[in-house]
CSV table of C-alpha atoms in Angstrom, one decimal:
chain,number,residue,atom,x,y,z
A,1,MET,CA,96.9,56.5,111.0
A,2,THR,CA,98.2,54.9,107.8
A,3,GLU,CA,95.6,54.3,105.1
A,4,GLU,CA,95.5,50.8,103.7
A,5,HIS,CA,94.4,51.8,100.2
A,6,VAL,CA,97.2,52.7,97.8
A,7,HIS,CA,96.1,55.5,95.5
A,8,ARG,CA,97.2,55.5,91.9
A,9,VAL,CA,98.1,59.1,92.2
A,10,ALA,CA,98.5,61.6,95.1
A,11,VAL,CA,98.6,65.3,94.2
A,12,ILE,CA,100.1,67.8,96.6
A,13,GLY,CA,98.3,71.1,96.4
A,14,ALA,CA,95.0,72.3,95.0
A,15,GLY,CA,96.4,75.4,93.3
A,16,PRO,CA,96.4,75.8,89.5
A,17,GLY,CA,98.8,72.8,89.1
A,18,GLY,CA,96.7,70.5,91.3
A,19,ILE,CA,93.5,71.6,89.6
A,20,CYS,CA,95.0,71.0,86.1
A,21,THR,CA,96.3,67.6,87.2
A,22,GLY,CA,93.0,66.5,88.6
A,23,ILE,CA,91.1,67.6,85.5
A,24,GLN,CA,93.4,65.7,83.2
A,25,LEU,CA,93.4,62.6,85.3
A,26,ARG,CA,89.7,62.5,85.1
A,27,ASN,CA,89.8,63.1,81.4
A,28,LEU,CA,92.0,60.0,81.1
A,29,GLY,CA,89.5,58.0,83.1
A,30,ILE,CA,91.7,57.9,86.2
A,31,GLU,CA,89.5,58.3,89.3
A,32,ASP,CA,91.8,56.7,91.9
A,33,PHE,CA,93.6,59.9,93.1
A,34,VAL,CA,93.6,62.3,96.0
A,35,ILE,CA,94.5,66.0,96.1
A,36,LEU,CA,96.0,67.1,99.5
A,37,GLU,CA,95.6,70.8,100.2
A,38,LYS,CA,96.7,72.7,103.3
A,39,ALA,CA,94.2,75.6,102.8
A,40,ASP,CA,90.5,75.5,103.2
A,41,GLY,CA,89.9,76.2,99.5
A,42,VAL,CA,91.4,75.8,96.0
A,43,GLY,CA,93.5,78.4,94.2
A,44,GLY,CA,96.9,78.1,95.9
A,45,THR,CA,98.7,81.4,95.5
A,46,TRP,CA,95.3,83.1,94.7
A,47,TRP,CA,93.7,81.7,97.8
A,48,HIS,CA,96.5,82.9,100.2
A,49,ASN,CA,97.5,86.2,98.7
A,50,ARG,CA,94.6,88.5,99.3
A,51,TYR,CA,96.4,91.8,99.8
A,52,PRO,CA,94.8,94.9,98.3
A,53,GLY,CA,95.6,95.3,94.6
A,54,ALA,CA,96.8,91.7,94.2
A,55,GLU,CA,96.8,90.8,90.5
A,56,CYS,CA,98.7,88.8,87.9
A,57,ASP,CA,101.4,90.2,85.7
A,58,VAL,CA,100.5,88.0,82.8
A,59,GLN,CA,97.4,88.9,80.8
A,60,SER,CA,94.4,86.8,81.8
A,61,HIS,CA,93.6,85.4,78.3
A,62,LEU,CA,97.0,83.6,78.6
A,63,TYR,CA,97.0,83.2,82.4
A,64,SER,CA,94.1,80.6,82.1
A,65,PHE,CA,93.8,77.1,80.9
A,66,SER,CA,93.6,76.5,77.1
A,67,PHE,CA,90.9,73.9,77.7
A,68,GLU,CA,88.7,76.2,79.7
A,69,PRO,CA,88.8,79.7,78.1
A,70,LYS,CA,87.1,82.6,79.9
A,71,VAL,CA,85.8,85.2,77.5
A,72,ASP,CA,84.5,87.7,80.0
A,73,TRP,CA,87.6,88.8,81.9
A,74,SER,CA,86.8,92.3,83.2
A,75,ARG,CA,90.2,93.7,82.2
A,76,PRO,CA,93.5,92.5,80.6
A,77,TYR,CA,95.2,91.9,83.9
A,78,ALA,CA,92.7,90.3,86.3
A,79,GLY,CA,92.8,90.9,90.0
A,80,GLN,CA,93.0,88.2,92.7
A,81,PRO,CA,89.2,87.8,93.3
A,82,GLU,CA,88.5,87.2,89.6
A,83,ILE,CA,91.4,84.7,89.2
A,84,LEU,CA,90.4,82.9,92.3
A,85,ALA,CA,86.8,82.7,91.1
A,86,TYR,CA,88.1,81.2,87.8
A,87,MET,CA,90.0,78.5,89.7
A,88,GLU,CA,87.0,77.7,91.8
A,89,HIS,CA,84.9,77.5,88.6
A,90,CYS,CA,87.4,75.0,87.1
A,91,ALA,CA,87.4,72.8,90.2
A,92,ASP,CA,83.6,72.8,90.3
A,93,LYS,CA,82.9,72.3,86.6
A,94,TYR,CA,85.2,69.3,86.4
A,95,GLY,CA,84.1,67.7,89.6
A,96,LEU,CA,87.3,67.9,91.6
A,97,TYR,CA,85.9,68.8,95.1
A,98,PRO,CA,85.2,65.1,96.1
A,99,PHE,CA,88.9,64.3,95.4
A,100,ILE,CA,90.3,67.1,97.5
A,101,ARG,CA,91.2,66.9,101.2
A,102,PHE,CA,91.3,70.4,102.6
A,103,GLY,CA,93.1,71.7,105.7
A,104,ASP,CA,95.7,68.9,105.7
A,105,ALA,CA,99.2,69.9,104.6
A,106,VAL,CA,101.7,67.3,103.5
A,107,THR,CA,104.7,67.5,105.7
A,108,ALA,CA,106.9,64.7,104.4
A,109,ALA,CA,107.2,62.1,101.6
A,110,ARG,CA,109.1,58.8,101.9
A,111,TRP,CA,109.7,56.3,99.1
A,112,ASP,CA,109.1,52.7,100.3
A,113,GLU,CA,111.5,50.7,98.3
A,114,GLN,CA,110.1,47.3,99.2
A,115,ALA,CA,106.6,48.2,98.2
A,116,SER,CA,107.5,50.7,95.5
A,117,ILE,CA,105.1,53.3,96.8
A,118,TRP,CA,105.2,56.7,98.3
A,119,GLU,CA,104.0,57.4,101.8
A,120,LEU,CA,102.9,60.9,102.5
A,121,ALA,CA,102.8,62.2,106.1
A,122,CYS,CA,100.1,64.8,106.7
A,123,HIS,CA,99.7,67.5,109.3
A,124,SER,CA,96.7,65.7,110.7
A,125,GLY,CA,98.7,62.6,111.4
A,126,ARG,CA,97.2,60.7,108.5
A,127,ARG,CA,99.5,58.8,106.2
A,128,VAL,CA,98.5,58.5,102.6
A,129,ARG,CA,100.0,56.0,100.2
A,130,ALA,CA,100.3,56.3,96.5
A,131,ARG,CA,102.1,54.7,93.5
A,132,THR,CA,102.9,58.1,92.0
A,133,VAL,CA,103.1,61.7,93.3
A,134,VAL,CA,102.5,64.9,91.5
A,135,SER,CA,103.9,67.9,93.4
A,136,ALA,CA,101.9,71.0,92.7
A,137,LEU,CA,103.4,72.9,95.7
A,138,GLY,CA,104.2,75.9,93.6
A,139,MET,CA,106.9,78.5,94.1
A,140,PHE,CA,105.1,81.0,96.4
A,141,ASN,CA,104.3,78.9,99.5
A,142,ASP,CA,107.3,79.4,101.7
A,143,ILE,CA,107.1,83.0,103.0
A,144,ALA,CA,110.4,84.9,103.4
A,145,MET,CA,110.5,86.9,106.6
A,146,PRO,CA,113.5,89.3,107.0
A,147,ASP,CA,116.1,88.9,109.7
A,148,ILE,CA,115.9,92.3,111.3
A,149,PRO,CA,116.8,92.8,115.0
A,150,GLY,CA,113.9,93.7,117.3
A,151,MET,CA,111.0,92.4,115.1
A,152,ALA,CA,109.5,90.6,118.1
A,153,ASP,CA,109.7,93.8,120.2
A,154,PHE,CA,107.3,95.8,118.0
A,155,ALA,CA,104.2,96.8,120.0
A,156,GLY,CA,102.0,97.6,117.0
A,157,THR,CA,100.5,95.3,114.4
A,158,SER,CA,102.8,93.5,111.9
A,159,PHE,CA,102.2,90.9,109.2
A,160,HIS,CA,103.6,89.7,105.8
A,161,SER,CA,101.8,90.9,102.7
A,162,ALA,CA,101.2,87.2,101.6
A,163,ARG,CA,99.1,86.7,104.8
A,164,TRP,CA,97.3,90.1,104.9
A,165,ASP,CA,95.5,90.8,108.1
A,166,ARG,CA,92.1,91.7,106.7
A,167,SER,CA,90.7,92.4,110.2
A,168,HIS,CA,93.2,95.2,110.7
A,169,ASP,CA,92.0,98.7,109.7
A,170,LEU,CA,94.8,100.9,108.3
A,171,THR,CA,92.7,104.0,108.3
A,172,GLY,CA,94.6,106.8,109.9
A,173,GLN,CA,97.5,104.6,110.7
A,174,ARG,CA,101.2,105.3,110.4
A,175,VAL,CA,102.5,102.4,108.3
A,176,ALA,CA,106.0,101.1,107.4
A,177,VAL,CA,106.3,98.9,104.3
A,178,ILE,CA,109.5,96.9,104.2
A,179,GLY,CA,110.2,95.9,100.6
A,180,SER,CA,109.4,97.4,97.3
A,181,ALA,CA,109.1,94.5,94.8
A,182,ALA,CA,106.1,92.8,93.2
A,183,SER,CA,103.5,92.7,96.0
A,184,ALA,CA,104.5,96.2,97.4
A,185,VAL,CA,104.1,97.8,94.0
A,186,GLN,CA,100.6,96.5,93.9
A,187,PHE,CA,99.3,97.2,97.4
A,188,ILE,CA,101.1,100.5,98.2
A,189,PRO,CA,98.9,102.5,95.8
A,190,GLU,CA,95.8,100.8,97.4
A,191,ILE,CA,96.6,101.7,101.0
A,192,ALA,CA,98.2,105.1,100.4
A,193,SER,CA,94.9,107.0,100.5
A,194,GLN,CA,93.8,105.4,103.8
A,195,VAL,CA,96.9,105.9,105.9
A,196,ALA,CA,98.1,109.0,107.8
A,197,ALA,CA,101.8,108.3,107.0
A,198,LEU,CA,103.5,105.8,104.8
A,199,HIS,CA,107.2,105.0,104.9
A,200,VAL,CA,108.4,102.7,102.0
A,201,TYR,CA,111.7,101.1,102.9
A,202,GLN,CA,113.5,100.2,99.6
A,203,ARG,CA,116.6,98.1,99.6
A,204,SER,CA,117.0,98.2,95.8
A,205,ALA,CA,114.9,99.9,93.2
A,206,ASN,CA,113.0,97.9,90.6
A,207,TRP,CA,112.1,98.6,87.0
A,208,VAL,CA,108.3,99.2,86.8
A,209,LEU,CA,106.8,99.2,83.3
A,210,PRO,CA,103.5,101.0,82.4
A,211,LYS,CA,100.6,98.7,82.2
A,212,GLN,CA,98.1,98.4,79.3
A,213,ASP,CA,95.2,97.5,81.5
A,214,THR,CA,92.1,99.5,80.4
A,215,PRO,CA,89.0,97.5,81.4
A,216,PHE,CA,87.3,95.8,78.5
A,217,THR,CA,84.2,97.6,77.2
A,218,GLU,CA,80.8,96.0,76.8
A,219,ALA,CA,81.4,96.0,73.1
A,220,GLU,CA,84.7,94.1,73.4
A,221,LEU,CA,83.2,91.6,75.8
A,222,ALA,CA,80.3,91.1,73.4
A,223,HIS,CA,82.8,90.5,70.6
A,224,PHE,CA,84.5,87.8,72.6
A,225,ARG,CA,81.2,86.1,73.3
A,226,GLU,CA,79.9,86.3,69.8
A,227,HIS,CA,83.1,85.3,68.0
A,228,PRO,CA,84.5,82.1,69.5
A,229,GLU,CA,87.8,82.5,67.7
A,230,ALA,CA,88.5,86.0,69.2
A,231,ALA,CA,89.7,85.0,72.6
A,232,PRO,CA,92.0,82.2,71.4
A,233,ALA,CA,93.5,84.6,68.8
A,234,LEU,CA,94.2,87.2,71.5
A,235,ARG,CA,95.8,84.4,73.6
A,236,ARG,CA,98.1,83.5,70.8
A,237,GLU,CA,99.1,87.1,70.2
A,238,ILE,CA,99.8,87.6,73.9
A,239,GLN,CA,101.9,84.4,74.1
A,240,GLU,CA,103.9,85.3,70.9
A,241,ASN,CA,104.7,88.8,72.3
A,242,LEU,CA,105.6,87.5,75.7
A,243,GLU,CA,107.8,84.6,74.6
A,244,SER,CA,109.8,86.9,72.2
A,245,PHE,CA,110.4,89.4,75.0
A,246,ILE,CA,111.2,87.2,78.1
A,247,THR,CA,114.3,85.8,76.5
A,248,PHE,CA,115.9,89.2,77.3
A,249,SER,CA,118.1,88.7,74.3
A,250,ASP,CA,117.1,91.6,72.2
A,251,PRO,CA,119.2,94.7,73.1
A,252,GLU,CA,116.8,97.1,71.3
A,253,ALA,CA,113.8,95.7,73.2
A,254,LEU,CA,115.7,96.0,76.5
A,255,ARG,CA,116.6,99.6,75.8
A,256,ALA,CA,113.0,100.3,74.9
A,257,ALA,CA,111.8,98.7,78.1
A,258,GLU,CA,114.2,100.8,80.2
A,259,ALA,CA,113.0,104.0,78.4
A,260,ALA,CA,109.4,103.1,79.0
A,261,CYS,CA,110.1,102.6,82.7
A,262,LEU,CA,111.9,105.9,83.0
A,263,GLU,CA,109.0,107.6,81.2
A,264,ASN,CA,106.7,105.9,83.7
A,265,MET,CA,108.8,107.2,86.5
A,266,SER,CA,108.9,110.8,85.2
A,267,VAL,CA,105.6,111.6,87.0
A,268,VAL,CA,107.6,111.7,90.3
A,269,GLU,CA,108.1,115.4,91.0
A,270,ASP,CA,110.9,115.4,93.5
A,271,PRO,CA,114.2,114.9,91.6
A,272,ASP,CA,115.9,113.2,94.6
A,273,VAL,CA,113.1,110.7,95.1
A,274,ARG,CA,113.0,110.1,91.3
A,275,ARG,CA,116.8,109.5,91.3
A,276,ARG,CA,116.5,106.9,94.1
A,277,LEU,CA,113.8,105.1,92.3
A,278,VAL,CA,116.1,104.4,89.3
A,279,PRO,CA,117.5,100.9,89.4
A,280,THR,CA,121.2,100.3,89.3
A,281,HIS,CA,120.9,97.0,87.5
A,282,PRO,CA,119.9,96.5,83.8
A,283,PHE,CA,116.3,95.7,82.9
A,284,GLY,CA,115.6,92.0,83.2
A,285,CYS,CA,118.3,91.2,85.8
A,286,LYS,CA,115.4,91.1,88.3
A,287,ARG,CA,111.8,90.4,87.8
A,288,PRO,CA,110.3,93.4,85.8
A,289,LEU,CA,107.1,94.8,87.4
A,290,LEU,CA,104.0,96.5,86.0
A,291,SER,CA,102.0,99.5,87.4
A,292,ASN,CA,100.5,102.8,86.3
A,293,VAL,CA,99.8,103.9,89.9
A,294,TYR,CA,102.9,103.1,91.9
A,295,TYR,CA,105.1,106.1,91.0
A,296,PRO,CA,102.4,108.8,91.5
A,297,VAL,CA,102.2,107.7,95.2
A,298,PHE,CA,105.5,109.4,95.9
A,299,ASN,CA,104.0,112.8,95.1
A,300,GLU,CA,101.8,112.5,98.1
A,301,PRO,CA,103.1,114.6,101.0
A,302,HIS,CA,102.5,111.8,103.6
A,303,VAL,CA,104.5,109.2,101.6
A,304,GLU,CA,108.2,108.9,102.2
A,305,LEU,CA,110.8,106.7,100.3
A,306,VAL,CA,113.4,105.5,102.7
A,307,THR,CA,116.6,104.1,101.2
A,308,THR,CA,118.9,104.2,104.3
A,309,PRO,CA,119.3,100.5,105.5
A,310,ILE,CA,117.2,99.4,108.5
A,311,ARG,CA,119.2,99.0,111.7
A,312,ARG,CA,116.4,97.5,113.8
A,313,ILE,CA,112.7,97.4,114.6
A,314,THR,CA,111.9,99.1,117.9
A,315,ARG,CA,108.9,98.9,120.2
A,316,ASP,CA,107.4,101.9,118.5
A,317,GLY,CA,108.8,102.0,115.0
A,318,VAL,CA,111.6,101.4,112.6
A,319,GLU,CA,115.2,102.7,113.1
A,320,THR,CA,117.6,103.2,110.2
A,321,GLU,CA,121.4,103.1,110.3
A,322,ASP,CA,121.5,106.9,110.4
A,323,GLY,CA,119.9,106.8,113.8
A,324,VAL,CA,116.5,108.1,112.7
A,325,GLU,CA,113.5,106.3,114.2
A,326,ARG,CA,110.2,106.6,112.4
A,327,PRO,CA,107.3,105.9,114.7
A,328,VAL,CA,104.6,103.6,113.1
A,329,ASP,CA,101.5,101.7,114.1
A,330,THR,CA,101.8,99.0,111.6
A,331,VAL,CA,104.7,97.2,109.8
A,332,ILE,CA,104.0,95.3,106.6
A,333,TYR,CA,106.7,92.9,105.4
A,334,ALA,CA,106.6,92.8,101.6
A,335,THR,CA,109.7,90.5,101.5
A,336,GLY,CA,108.5,87.8,99.1
A,337,PHE,CA,109.1,84.1,99.3
A,338,HIS,CA,111.8,81.5,99.4
A,339,THR,CA,111.2,80.6,95.7
A,340,GLY,CA,114.1,78.0,95.2
A,341,ARG,CA,112.7,75.3,97.5
A,342,TYR,CA,110.2,73.6,95.2
A,343,LEU,CA,109.6,70.0,96.4
A,344,SER,CA,112.2,70.4,99.1
A,345,ALA,CA,109.7,72.7,100.9
A,346,ILE,CA,108.7,69.4,102.5
A,347,GLU,CA,110.9,66.6,103.8
A,348,VAL,CA,111.4,64.2,100.9
A,349,THR,CA,113.3,60.9,101.2
A,350,GLY,CA,114.0,58.9,98.0
A,351,ARG,CA,115.8,55.7,97.1
A,352,GLY,CA,118.5,54.6,99.5
A,353,GLY,CA,117.3,56.9,102.2
A,354,HIS,CA,118.7,60.0,100.4
A,355,SER,CA,117.0,63.3,101.0
A,356,ILE,CA,116.1,65.8,98.3
A,357,GLU,CA,117.9,68.5,100.4
A,358,ASP,CA,121.2,66.6,99.9
A,359,ALA,CA,120.4,66.1,96.2
A,360,TRP,CA,119.9,69.8,95.8
A,361,GLN,CA,122.6,71.1,98.0
A,362,ASP,CA,124.1,73.2,95.2
A,363,GLY,CA,120.7,74.4,94.0
A,364,ALA,CA,117.4,72.8,92.8
A,365,GLN,CA,117.8,71.0,89.5
A,366,ALA,CA,115.7,68.5,87.6
A,367,TYR,CA,115.4,66.9,84.2
A,368,LEU,CA,112.9,69.1,82.3
A,369,GLY,CA,112.3,70.8,85.6
A,370,MET,CA,110.2,67.8,86.6
A,371,THR,CA,112.1,64.8,87.8
A,372,THR,CA,115.3,64.3,89.9
A,373,PRO,CA,117.5,61.1,90.0
A,374,GLY,CA,116.9,58.9,93.0
A,375,PHE,CA,113.3,60.0,93.5
A,376,PRO,CA,111.1,57.6,91.4
A,377,ASN,CA,107.5,58.2,90.4
A,378,PRO,CA,107.2,61.9,91.5
A,379,PHE,CA,106.6,64.6,89.0
A,380,MET,CA,107.1,68.3,89.9
A,381,LEU,CA,105.0,71.1,88.5
A,382,TYR,CA,106.5,74.6,88.8
A,383,GLY,CA,109.8,72.8,89.1
A,384,PRO,CA,113.3,74.5,88.8
A,385,ASN,CA,113.9,76.4,85.5
A,386,THR,CA,110.2,76.3,84.5
A,387,ASN,CA,108.8,79.6,85.5
A,388,ASN,CA,109.3,82.4,82.9
A,389,GLY,CA,106.2,83.6,81.1
A,390,SER,CA,102.7,82.1,81.8
A,391,ILE,CA,103.1,79.4,84.3
A,392,LEU,CA,99.6,78.1,83.6
A,393,TYR,CA,100.6,77.3,80.0
A,394,MET,CA,103.7,75.5,81.3
A,395,ILE,CA,101.6,73.6,83.9
A,396,GLU,CA,99.5,72.1,81.1
A,397,ARG,CA,102.6,70.9,79.3
A,398,GLN,CA,104.1,69.5,82.5
A,399,VAL,CA,100.9,67.7,83.5
A,400,ALA,CA,100.7,66.1,80.0
A,401,TYR,CA,104.3,64.8,80.5
A,402,ALA,CA,103.5,63.5,84.0
A,403,LEU,CA,100.4,61.7,82.8
A,404,ARG,CA,102.3,60.1,79.9
A,405,GLN,CA,104.6,58.6,82.5
A,406,ILE,CA,101.8,57.5,84.8
A,407,ARG,CA,100.1,55.7,81.9
A,408,ARG,CA,103.5,54.2,81.0
A,409,LEU,CA,103.8,52.6,84.4
A,410,GLU,CA,100.5,50.8,83.8
A,411,ASP,CA,101.0,50.0,80.1
A,412,GLU,CA,104.5,48.5,80.6
A,413,HIS,CA,103.8,46.9,84.0
A,414,LEU,CA,106.5,48.9,85.7
A,415,ALA,CA,106.9,49.3,89.5
A,416,TRP,CA,108.7,52.7,89.1
A,417,ILE,CA,110.4,55.0,86.7
A,418,ASP,CA,113.5,57.1,87.6
A,419,VAL,CA,115.4,59.5,85.5
A,420,ARG,CA,119.1,58.7,84.8
A,421,ALA,CA,121.7,60.9,86.5
A,422,ASP,CA,123.8,61.3,83.3
A,423,VAL,CA,120.8,62.5,81.3
A,424,THR,CA,119.9,64.9,84.0
A,425,ASP,CA,123.4,66.3,84.3
A,426,ARG,CA,123.7,66.8,80.5
A,427,TYR,CA,120.4,68.5,80.4
A,428,ASN,CA,121.1,70.9,83.3
A,429,ASP,CA,124.7,71.6,82.1
A,430,ALA,CA,123.3,72.6,78.7
A,431,LEU,CA,120.6,74.7,80.3
A,432,GLN,CA,123.0,76.6,82.6
A,433,HIS,CA,125.3,77.2,79.6
A,434,ASP,CA,122.4,78.8,77.8
A,435,ILE,CA,121.4,80.8,80.9
A,436,ASP,CA,125.0,82.1,81.1
A,437,GLN,CA,124.5,83.6,77.7
A,438,VAL,CA,121.7,85.9,78.9
A,439,ASP,CA,123.7,89.0,79.7
A,440,VAL,CA,121.3,90.7,82.0
A,441,TRP,CA,121.2,87.7,84.3
A,442,GLN,CA,124.9,88.0,84.8
A,443,ALA,CA,124.7,91.5,86.2
A,444,GLY,CA,124.9,90.4,89.8
A,445,CYS,CA,121.7,92.0,91.1
A,446,ASN,CA,120.0,90.5,94.1
A,447,GLY,CA,117.0,88.4,93.1
A,448,TYR,CA,115.4,85.1,93.5
A,449,TYR,CA,116.7,83.6,90.2
A,450,ARG,CA,120.1,82.5,91.6
A,451,ALA,CA,120.9,80.0,94.5
A,452,PRO,CA,123.7,80.8,96.9
A,453,SER,CA,126.0,78.4,95.0
A,454,GLY,CA,125.4,80.5,91.8
A,455,TRP,CA,123.1,78.0,90.2
A,456,VAL,CA,120.2,79.7,88.4
């Protein structure tokens, strides 16, 4: 069914990006919009990722909206339940729920050149029309499952960490965790005390920094409540420290980070295990991780680090290339996401019938990470080359840009706005040149920063 009404704005996703967009649309007095969300609630990543120990690696006073500060975070790095509650609070306080259609994923978007509108196809069969589209799909929505022979043959329970099976009790189970990056580092310490045996299959080691995450005391929380300037001041301090570090351009800071990681790792008692936990790539080549409790897990007698490559999944367990089969009851795939899809996670057709897959055949690229030539009136949040630091701060800036263009369509009586290809090319060429100067990103490690073509 195609809806007759043409919305002024359609927003794809009710995660942080969609929530911020809806709030700012209402602040501008724009009420003719719809937010289309595949889940049954708001929060995006924080709705879907409910594995034990899930938390953010950016401190919460920065990983929150500047216009809606929260002064009573329980600890510097909040966990998933607290972050999700914050997102739900924002959606409720600013009256977004009447604008959100839950449980109806957008599967395709087509630009109607004659009418100068976008038509969005939804999973329900409904077709929604809008003058402009804001894509708040996010980076972490397309789960990456490994291609291991025999996965379908496994007789036990298996699931991806991003879709944790909360009905499955791990108590006394023999568990294989395939993957050792961000999610694994968080949930492995949480499940280690429950299981009878835990085999951690590591393809490549990661740098894991210690985490300054002591819960706030009642006195500190009282200080935040009684002094309105305290939380914004802490936010500025966190941002300044983070922005100066994540350029990965200070050799001394990089050496200090590696030293801190090695010191963090020194608690591992077995010298062979400790050696295999040391990364072979420089700090910053892959996403740095944070944990105070990951490395101590490997001192437990029932926990094994396996670095021999996996040959196949059998009916009863996991077999490595040395012929050893480890019997397990549960396999947890901690293998991350396809993070380079962005808007191309759905089928998008722009001017002249061109697909965004073709436009991005060498890797996703966009002017300011938000707009791509040939696709008028859509604005991407979390777009290519925008995620380093606190994405929520960047979302606010991206939403402000998108809303300026949406207002411009009205003010200048324009049917559509498209970005010029020559401007986009110059921007991205300059951006890639600057990226090429970041030495640690040229070290050739396996990570999600780089497309198969080499484009970062």
